[in-house]
Coordinates of C-alpha atoms in Angstrom, one line a residue:
Chain A
X877 CA 61.4 -80.5 11.4
X878 CA 61.6 -76.5 12.1
X879 CA 64.1 -77.1 14.7
X880 CA 64.7 -73.4 15.1
X881 CA 61.3 -72.7 16.4
X882 CA 61.9 -75.1 19.4
X883 CA 65.2 -73.1 20.1
X884 CA 63.4 -70.1 20.0
X885 CA 61.2 -70.7 22.9
X886 CA 64.0 -72.3 24.5
X887 CA 66.0 -69.2 24.7
X888 CA 64.4 -66.0 25.0
X889 CA 66.7 -64.2 22.2
X890 CA 66.7 -63.9 18.6
X891 CA 64.9 -65.8 16.1
X892 CA 63.0 -65.5 12.7
X893 CA 59.5 -65.0 13.3
X894 CA 57.3 -64.4 16.1
X895 CA 60.2 -62.4 18.1
X896 CA 61.2 -60.6 15.2
X897 CA 57.7 -59.4 14.5
X898 CA 57.4 -58.9 18.6
X899 CA 60.5 -57.0 18.3
X900 CA 59.3 -54.5 15.3
X901 CA 55.4 -54.4 16.9
X902 CA 54.8 -51.0 18.7
X903 CA 55.5 -51.3 22.5
X904 CA 51.7 -52.1 23.2
X905 CA 51.6 -53.3 26.9
X906 CA 49.8 -50.2 27.8
X907 CA 47.1 -49.8 25.3
X908 CA 45.0 -53.0 24.1
X909 CA 45.6 -54.0 20.4
X910 CA 43.6 -56.6 18.7
X911 CA 45.1 -59.7 18.5
X912 CA 42.3 -61.5 15.9
X913 CA 44.3 -60.5 13.0
X914 CA 42.7 -63.0 10.9
X915 CA 39.1 -61.2 10.9
X916 CA 39.9 -57.3 11.4
X917 CA 36.5 -57.3 13.5
X918 CA 36.0 -54.5 16.3
X919 CA 36.8 -56.6 20.3
X920 CA 33.3 -57.3 20.9
X921 CA 35.0 -58.4 24.1
X922 CA 36.9 -55.1 24.6
X923 CA 35.7 -54.9 28.5
X924 CA 36.2 -58.4 29.7
X925 CA 39.9 -59.2 27.2
X926 CA 40.8 -55.8 29.7
X927 CA 40.2 -57.8 32.7
X928 CA 42.2 -60.6 31.2
X929 CA 46.0 -60.8 31.8
X930 CA 47.9 -61.6 28.3
X931 CA 48.5 -65.0 29.8
X932 CA 44.9 -65.9 30.6
X933 CA 44.5 -65.0 27.3
X934 CA 47.0 -67.2 25.9
X935 CA 45.7 -69.8 28.4
X936 CA 42.2 -69.2 26.7
X937 CA 43.8 -69.6 22.9
X938 CA 45.6 -72.5 24.1
X939 CA 42.5 -74.6 25.1
X940 CA 40.6 -73.4 22.4
X941 CA 43.5 -74.6 20.2
X942 CA 43.7 -78.0 21.7
X943 CA 39.8 -78.7 21.8
X944 CA 39.2 -77.7 18.2
X945 CA 39.5 -79.8 15.1
X946 CA 40.2 -76.7 12.7
X947 CA 43.1 -74.6 13.5
X948 CA 42.3 -71.3 14.6
X949 CA 43.7 -67.4 13.9
X950 CA 47.2 -67.4 15.3
X951 CA 47.8 -65.2 18.4
X952 CA 51.1 -63.7 17.0
X953 CA 50.8 -60.0 18.9
X954 CA 50.2 -61.9 21.8
X955 CA 52.9 -64.3 21.9
X956 CA 55.2 -61.4 21.2
X957 CA 54.1 -59.9 23.8
X958 CA 54.2 -62.6 26.4
X959 CA 58.1 -63.5 24.8
X960 CA 58.9 -59.8 25.3
X961 CA 58.2 -60.3 28.8
X962 CA 59.9 -63.5 29.7
X963 CA 63.0 -61.8 28.4
X964 CA 62.2 -59.0 30.5
X965 CA 61.7 -60.9 33.7
X966 CA 64.8 -63.3 32.5
X967 CA 66.9 -60.4 32.4
X968 CA 65.8 -59.2 35.5
X969 CA 66.5 -62.5 37.2
X970 CA 70.2 -62.5 35.3
X971 CA 70.7 -59.2 37.0
X972 CA 69.5 -59.8 40.4
X973 CA 71.8 -63.2 40.2
X974 CA 74.9 -61.5 39.6
X975 CA 74.7 -59.5 42.4
X976 CA 76.7 -61.0 45.3
X977 CA 75.0 -59.0 47.9
X978 CA 71.5 -60.2 47.4
X979 CA 69.4 -61.3 50.3
X980 CA 68.0 -64.7 51.1
X981 CA 64.7 -62.4 50.4
X982 CA 65.7 -61.7 46.8
X983 CA 67.0 -65.4 46.0
X984 CA 63.1 -65.8 46.8
X985 CA 61.9 -63.9 44.7
X986 CA 63.9 -65.1 41.7
X987 CA 63.0 -68.3 42.6
X988 CA 58.9 -67.4 42.1
X989 CA 59.6 -65.3 38.9
X990 CA 61.2 -67.9 37.4
X991 CA 58.8 -70.5 38.4
X992 CA 56.7 -68.2 36.7
X993 CA 58.7 -67.8 33.6
X994 CA 58.5 -71.8 33.6
X995 CA 54.9 -72.2 33.6
X996 CA 54.3 -69.3 30.2
X997 CA 56.8 -70.8 28.6
X998 CA 55.2 -74.4 29.0
X999 CA 52.0 -73.2 27.4
X1000 CA 53.5 -71.3 24.8
X1001 CA 55.3 -74.4 23.8
X1002 CA 52.2 -76.7 24.3
X1003 CA 50.3 -73.4 22.0
X1004 CA 52.8 -73.8 19.2
X1005 CA 53.4 -77.5 19.0
X1006 CA 49.5 -78.0 19.2
X1007 CA 49.4 -75.8 16.0
X1008 CA 52.5 -77.4 14.1
X1009 CA 50.5 -80.6 15.0
X1010 CA 47.6 -79.2 13.1
X1011 CA 49.8 -77.8 10.5
X1012 CA 51.5 -81.5 9.4
X1013 CA 48.5 -83.2 9.9
X1014 CA 46.4 -81.2 7.5
X1015 CA 49.3 -79.9 5.5
X1016 CA 48.0 -80.4 2.3
X1017 CA 45.0 -78.9 3.0
X1018 CA 46.1 -76.1 4.0
X1019 CA 48.6 -75.5 1.2
X1020 CA 45.8 -75.8 -1.5
X1021 CA 43.4 -73.9 0.5
X1022 CA 43.9 -70.0 0.6
X1023 CA 41.3 -69.3 3.3
X1024 CA 43.0 -71.0 5.8
X1025 CA 46.6 -68.7 5.4
X1026 CA 45.6 -65.8 6.8
X1027 CA 45.0 -67.9 10.2
X1028 CA 48.8 -68.6 10.3
X1029 CA 51.9 -66.5 11.0
X1030 CA 54.2 -66.2 8.1
X1031 CA 56.4 -69.0 9.5
X1032 CA 53.6 -71.5 9.9
X1033 CA 52.5 -71.2 6.0
X1034 CA 55.9 -71.5 4.8
X1035 CA 56.2 -74.7 7.0
X1036 CA 52.9 -76.0 5.8
X1037 CA 53.4 -75.8 2.3
X1038 CA 57.2 -76.9 2.8
X1039 CA 56.1 -80.1 4.6
X1040 CA 53.3 -81.1 2.2
X1041 CA 55.6 -80.7 -0.8
X1042 CA 58.2 -82.9 1.0
X1043 CA 55.4 -85.1 1.8
X1044 CA 53.8 -85.6 -1.6
X1045 CA 57.8 -86.2 -2.9
X1046 CA 58.6 -88.6 -0.9
X1047 CA 55.0 -90.8 -2.0
X1048 CA 55.6 -90.2 -5.3
X1049 CA 59.6 -91.1 -5.0
X1050 CA 59.0 -93.9 -2.4
X1051 CA 56.2 -95.7 -3.9
X1052 CA 54.0 -93.7 -7.0
X1053 CA 56.3 -93.5 -9.2
X1054 CA 56.7 -97.6 -9.6
X1055 CA 52.6 -97.3 -10.0
X1056 CA 50.4 -97.8 -13.1
X1057 CA 49.9 -93.7 -13.9
X1058 CA 46.3 -93.5 -12.7
X1059 CA 47.2 -95.0 -10.0
X1060 CA 49.6 -92.3 -9.2
X1061 CA 47.2 -89.4 -8.1
X1062 CA 47.2 -88.1 -4.3
X1063 CA 44.0 -86.2 -4.7
X1064 CA 41.0 -88.8 -6.2
X1065 CA 37.0 -88.8 -5.3
X1066 CA 36.9 -92.3 -4.9
X1067 CA 33.3 -93.4 -3.8
X1068 CA 32.7 -94.6 -0.4
X1069 CA 36.2 -93.9 0.7
X1070 CA 37.4 -91.1 3.1
X1071 CA 38.6 -88.2 0.7
X1072 CA 42.9 -88.4 0.1
X1073 CA 43.8 -85.2 1.6
X1074 CA 42.7 -85.1 4.9
X1075 CA 40.8 -82.1 6.3
X1076 CA 39.7 -80.8 9.9
X1077 CA 36.5 -82.4 11.0
X1078 CA 34.2 -79.7 11.5
X1079 CA 31.4 -81.9 12.8
X1080 CA 33.3 -83.7 15.7
X1081 CA 31.3 -81.9 19.0
X1082 CA 33.2 -80.1 21.2
X1083 CA 32.4 -78.3 24.4
X1084 CA 31.4 -74.9 24.2
X1085 CA 31.6 -72.3 27.2
X1086 CA 29.9 -69.2 26.3
X1087 CA 31.3 -66.3 27.5
X1088 CA 28.6 -63.8 26.6
X1089 CA 25.2 -64.0 25.8
X1090 CA 25.4 -65.0 22.0
X1091 CA 23.3 -64.5 19.4
X1092 CA 21.1 -67.4 17.8
X1093 CA 22.9 -70.2 15.9
X1094 CA 21.7 -73.0 13.9
X1095 CA 21.8 -76.7 14.9
X1096 CA 22.3 -79.2 12.5
X1097 CA 18.6 -79.8 12.6
X1098 CA 17.9 -76.5 11.1
X1099 CA 16.7 -75.6 14.3
X1100 CA 17.5 -72.1 16.2
X1101 CA 18.9 -71.6 19.5
X1102 CA 20.8 -69.4 21.7
X1103 CA 23.5 -69.9 24.4
X1104 CA 23.1 -67.9 27.8
X1105 CA 26.5 -66.8 29.5
X1106 CA 27.9 -69.0 31.1
X1107 CA 26.1 -72.3 29.5
X1108 CA 28.3 -74.9 28.4
X1109 CA 27.0 -77.0 25.4
X1110 CA 28.3 -80.1 23.2
X1111 CA 27.7 -79.6 19.8
X1112 CA 29.4 -79.9 16.9
X1113 CA 32.0 -77.6 15.8
X1114 CA 30.7 -75.8 12.9
X1115 CA 27.9 -75.0 14.9
X1116 CA 29.8 -72.8 17.3
X1117 CA 33.1 -72.2 14.7
X1118 CA 31.9 -68.3 14.2
X1119 CA 31.1 -67.6 17.8
X1120 CA 34.5 -69.0 18.8
X1121 CA 36.4 -67.0 16.2
X1122 CA 34.3 -63.7 17.6
X1123 CA 35.5 -64.8 21.0
X1124 CA 32.3 -65.2 22.3
X1125 CA 32.7 -68.7 23.3
X1126 CA 35.3 -71.0 24.5
X1127 CA 36.0 -74.7 24.1
X1128 CA 36.6 -76.4 27.5
Chain B
X1156 CA 56.5 -85.6 16.9
X1157 CA 55.0 -81.9 17.3
X1158 CA 52.2 -83.0 20.0
X1159 CA 52.8 -86.8 21.7
X1160 CA 49.6 -88.7 21.2
X1161 CA 48.5 -88.7 24.5
X1162 CA 48.1 -85.4 24.3
X1163 CA 46.1 -85.5 21.1
X1164 CA 42.5 -86.3 22.0
X1165 CA 42.1 -83.4 24.9
X1166 CA 43.8 -81.7 27.5
X1167 CA 45.2 -83.7 30.5
X1168 CA 44.3 -83.2 34.5
X1169 CA 47.9 -81.8 35.1
X1170 CA 47.1 -79.2 32.4
X1171 CA 44.2 -78.3 34.0
X1172 CA 45.5 -78.1 36.8
X1173 CA 48.3 -75.8 35.7
X1174 CA 45.7 -73.7 34.4
X1175 CA 43.7 -73.3 38.0
X1176 CA 47.0 -72.6 39.1
X1177 CA 46.3 -69.4 37.7
X1178 CA 43.7 -68.6 40.2
X1179 CA 44.1 -66.0 43.1
X1180 CA 43.7 -67.1 46.8
X1181 CA 44.4 -65.5 50.2
X1182 CA 47.4 -66.3 51.9
X1183 CA 48.5 -65.6 55.8
X1184 CA 52.5 -64.9 54.7
X1185 CA 54.9 -66.0 57.3
X1186 CA 58.0 -64.1 55.3
X1187 CA 57.7 -61.0 54.0
X1188 CA 58.5 -60.0 50.5
X1189 CA 58.3 -56.6 48.4
X1190 CA 55.7 -56.3 45.6
X1191 CA 56.7 -57.9 42.9
X1192 CA 55.7 -57.4 39.4
X1193 CA 55.1 -61.1 37.6
X1194 CA 54.1 -61.4 34.4
X1195 CA 50.4 -62.3 34.9
X1196 CA 50.4 -59.0 37.5
X1197 CA 52.4 -57.9 40.4
X1198 CA 51.7 -59.7 43.7
X1199 CA 52.5 -58.6 47.1
X1200 CA 53.8 -56.9 49.6
X1201 CA 53.8 -59.9 51.8
X1202 CA 53.9 -58.7 55.3
X1203 CA 53.3 -60.9 58.0
X1204 CA 50.4 -61.4 59.3
X1205 CA 48.6 -59.4 56.6
X1206 CA 46.5 -61.5 54.7
X1207 CA 47.3 -61.3 51.0
X1208 CA 45.9 -62.5 47.4
X1209 CA 48.6 -64.5 45.2
X1210 CA 47.6 -66.5 42.3
X1211 CA 47.4 -70.4 43.7
X1212 CA 50.5 -71.8 42.0
X1213 CA 52.5 -69.2 44.5
X1214 CA 50.4 -70.2 47.0
X1215 CA 51.3 -73.9 47.2
X1216 CA 55.2 -72.9 46.3
X1217 CA 55.5 -70.8 49.3
X1218 CA 53.3 -73.7 51.7
X1219 CA 55.7 -76.4 50.3
X1220 CA 58.5 -74.3 51.8
X1221 CA 56.2 -73.3 54.9
X1222 CA 56.3 -69.9 54.4
X1223 CA 52.9 -69.3 54.4
X1224 CA 49.1 -70.5 55.3
X1225 CA 46.5 -70.8 52.6
X1226 CA 42.9 -69.4 53.5
X1227 CA 40.9 -72.3 51.6
X1228 CA 38.5 -70.8 49.4
X1229 CA 34.7 -70.6 50.9
X1230 CA 33.4 -73.1 49.5
X1231 CA 36.2 -75.6 51.0
X1232 CA 34.7 -76.9 53.8
X1233 CA 32.5 -79.3 55.2
X1234 CA 29.2 -77.8 55.8
X1235 CA 29.6 -76.5 52.1
X1236 CA 30.4 -79.4 50.8
X1237 CA 27.9 -81.3 52.7
X1238 CA 25.0 -79.4 51.7
X1239 CA 26.1 -79.8 48.1
X1240 CA 26.2 -83.8 48.6
X1241 CA 22.3 -83.1 49.9
X1242 CA 21.4 -81.5 46.3
X1243 CA 23.1 -83.6 44.4
X1244 CA 21.7 -86.7 46.2
X1245 CA 18.1 -85.2 46.1
X1246 CA 18.0 -83.1 43.0
X1247 CA 18.3 -84.4 39.4
X1248 CA 20.3 -81.4 38.2
X1249 CA 23.9 -81.0 38.7
X1250 CA 24.2 -78.4 41.6
X1251 CA 26.4 -75.2 41.4
X1252 CA 30.1 -75.6 42.1
X1253 CA 33.0 -73.8 40.6
X1254 CA 33.9 -74.5 37.7
X1255 CA 37.8 -75.7 38.4
X1256 CA 36.6 -76.8 41.9
X1257 CA 38.4 -80.2 41.4
X1258 CA 41.9 -78.7 40.4
X1259 CA 41.9 -76.5 42.9
X1260 CA 40.4 -78.9 45.8
X1261 CA 43.1 -81.8 45.0
X1262 CA 46.0 -78.7 44.7
X1263 CA 44.8 -77.6 48.3
X1264 CA 44.2 -81.6 49.7
X1265 CA 47.7 -82.0 48.5
X1266 CA 49.8 -79.4 50.0
X1267 CA 48.0 -77.9 52.7
X1268 CA 46.0 -80.5 54.4
X1269 CA 46.9 -78.9 57.7
X1270 CA 45.2 -75.3 56.7
X1271 CA 41.6 -77.3 56.0
X1272 CA 39.7 -78.0 58.6
X1273 CA 39.1 -81.9 58.9
X1274 CA 40.1 -82.6 55.4
X1275 CA 40.0 -86.4 55.6
X1276 CA 35.9 -85.3 56.1
X1277 CA 36.2 -82.9 52.9
X1278 CA 38.0 -85.5 51.0
X1279 CA 35.3 -88.1 51.3
X1280 CA 32.8 -85.9 50.7
X1281 CA 34.5 -84.5 47.4
X1282 CA 34.9 -88.5 46.7
X1283 CA 30.9 -88.8 47.4
X1284 CA 30.1 -85.3 44.9
X1285 CA 32.0 -86.5 42.5
X1286 CA 30.6 -90.4 42.5
X1287 CA 26.9 -88.9 42.3
X1288 CA 27.9 -86.0 39.8
X1289 CA 29.7 -88.9 37.5
X1290 CA 26.2 -91.0 37.7
X1291 CA 24.2 -88.3 36.5
X1292 CA 26.5 -87.3 33.2
X1293 CA 26.2 -91.2 32.6
X1294 CA 22.3 -90.6 32.6
X1295 CA 22.6 -87.7 30.7
X1296 CA 24.3 -89.7 28.0
X1297 CA 20.6 -90.8 26.9
X1298 CA 19.8 -87.3 26.3
X1299 CA 22.8 -87.1 23.5
X1300 CA 21.5 -86.0 20.1
X1301 CA 23.4 -84.9 16.7
X1302 CA 22.6 -81.3 17.8
X1303 CA 23.4 -79.9 21.4
X1304 CA 23.9 -81.1 24.7
X1305 CA 23.7 -78.6 27.4
X1306 CA 25.5 -79.2 30.6
X1307 CA 24.3 -77.0 33.3
X1308 CA 27.0 -76.6 35.7
X1309 CA 29.4 -79.3 35.1
X1310 CA 32.9 -78.5 36.4
X1311 CA 36.3 -78.4 33.8
X1312 CA 37.7 -82.0 35.5
X1313 CA 34.2 -83.9 34.7
X1314 CA 33.8 -82.5 30.9
X1315 CA 37.4 -83.6 30.3
X1316 CA 36.3 -86.9 31.7
X1317 CA 33.4 -87.6 29.7
X1318 CA 35.0 -85.7 26.6
X1319 CA 35.7 -89.0 24.8
X1320 CA 33.2 -91.3 25.1
X1321 CA 30.5 -88.0 24.5
X1322 CA 32.4 -86.9 21.7
X1323 CA 32.7 -90.2 20.0
X1324 CA 29.0 -90.8 20.6
X1325 CA 28.0 -87.7 19.4
X1326 CA 29.8 -88.0 16.1
X1327 CA 28.5 -91.7 15.6
X1328 CA 24.9 -90.1 16.1
X1329 CA 26.2 -87.3 13.5
X1330 CA 27.1 -89.8 10.9
X1331 CA 23.9 -92.0 11.3
X1332 CA 21.9 -88.9 10.9
X1333 CA 23.8 -87.2 8.4
X1334 CA 20.9 -87.2 5.2
X1335 CA 21.6 -84.2 3.4
X1336 CA 17.8 -83.1 3.4
X1337 CA 19.1 -79.4 4.0
X1338 CA 21.8 -80.1 2.0
X1339 CA 25.3 -80.2 3.2
X1340 CA 25.8 -79.3 7.1
X1341 CA 29.0 -77.9 6.5
X1342 CA 27.7 -75.6 3.9
X1343 CA 26.0 -73.8 7.1
X1344 CA 28.9 -72.2 8.6

């Protein structure tokens, strides 16, 4: 378990991955920076995204991550920005707290600011944990599929590889080495059996909500359809996957 | 484990409530407060009795401490809901409701019933609307096919409610129809 992750989000200071990156990142609070580092595509929703606050963006990515069967591109810049903001707010609270002359009104503001910090922290934690859950569930699939690597942060990828290795080591030492050699494989295609490396089920249906009028998409039966802005559809994940990565739909 | 089993299948109603609590509502403050910078933006200043827009979480927090009155959204009153109930029971389609109406209504009925007109009646109407809509979504199950099901005007909480069963149903249908006439559907993405 990467216990240090948990600690990172508990205390708003210091840490190896997101926080360090966020610190080295330019101070980008005043101008938009593409968060989807996975694609490098132009932000299609530039206008709408500008109206969304960082926290609302995180909520959207969190809900997407919770509802999508596959692991989505990580939002490191966004997380870094929010963690910075949390740290700033926490520092301000500490300063105000230390001031013995603060009025009741001040206490009241402090309480509200702290409440909000806790709300943001909750979503950040849940987001990271959701990703962690998928990483551990699909660790061996991730370790062997380079296309997925760019969707993960460095810390996440390291963890996935280490976890996959540990699990394989454990399987080998606990059971497999005592079996006949032809039964020791951890990656075998057996007819009529599910694959031995669990992979995300992209056929699983999801509820997609169109944020803009979407380009046509192909349904499993081969027909084409278009989602109007605001429409909600239940459809297999692979149908809307590219729209989701472009930010044209959100999962609800 | 990183994600408790109860959270794996879908978002939970309290989490949806948290999401809905980011929405702005109007309040009449009873205390004054300077404009304050929050992570989601700056709110205030609060100057009684001038109305002010704040996020719902802040409004319910203030309300619980008896420091404001919440002005209910335009759709949370007896006339509007009565009208929607009539639509729900006479028309086959879902009537238009705000996407997170169930969450917002619950929070306001819980923390600020005294700011609503006739909260008991509102509660009954919401329940009737919910039942009428629930019946429709159950009927919609018969339209399920492995391609797409369009859910017009369904709200977040209702989607969450039908999610496990509809997702499972559609998965089974997908498995049943997954003969490879045009290759593996996975290849098309």
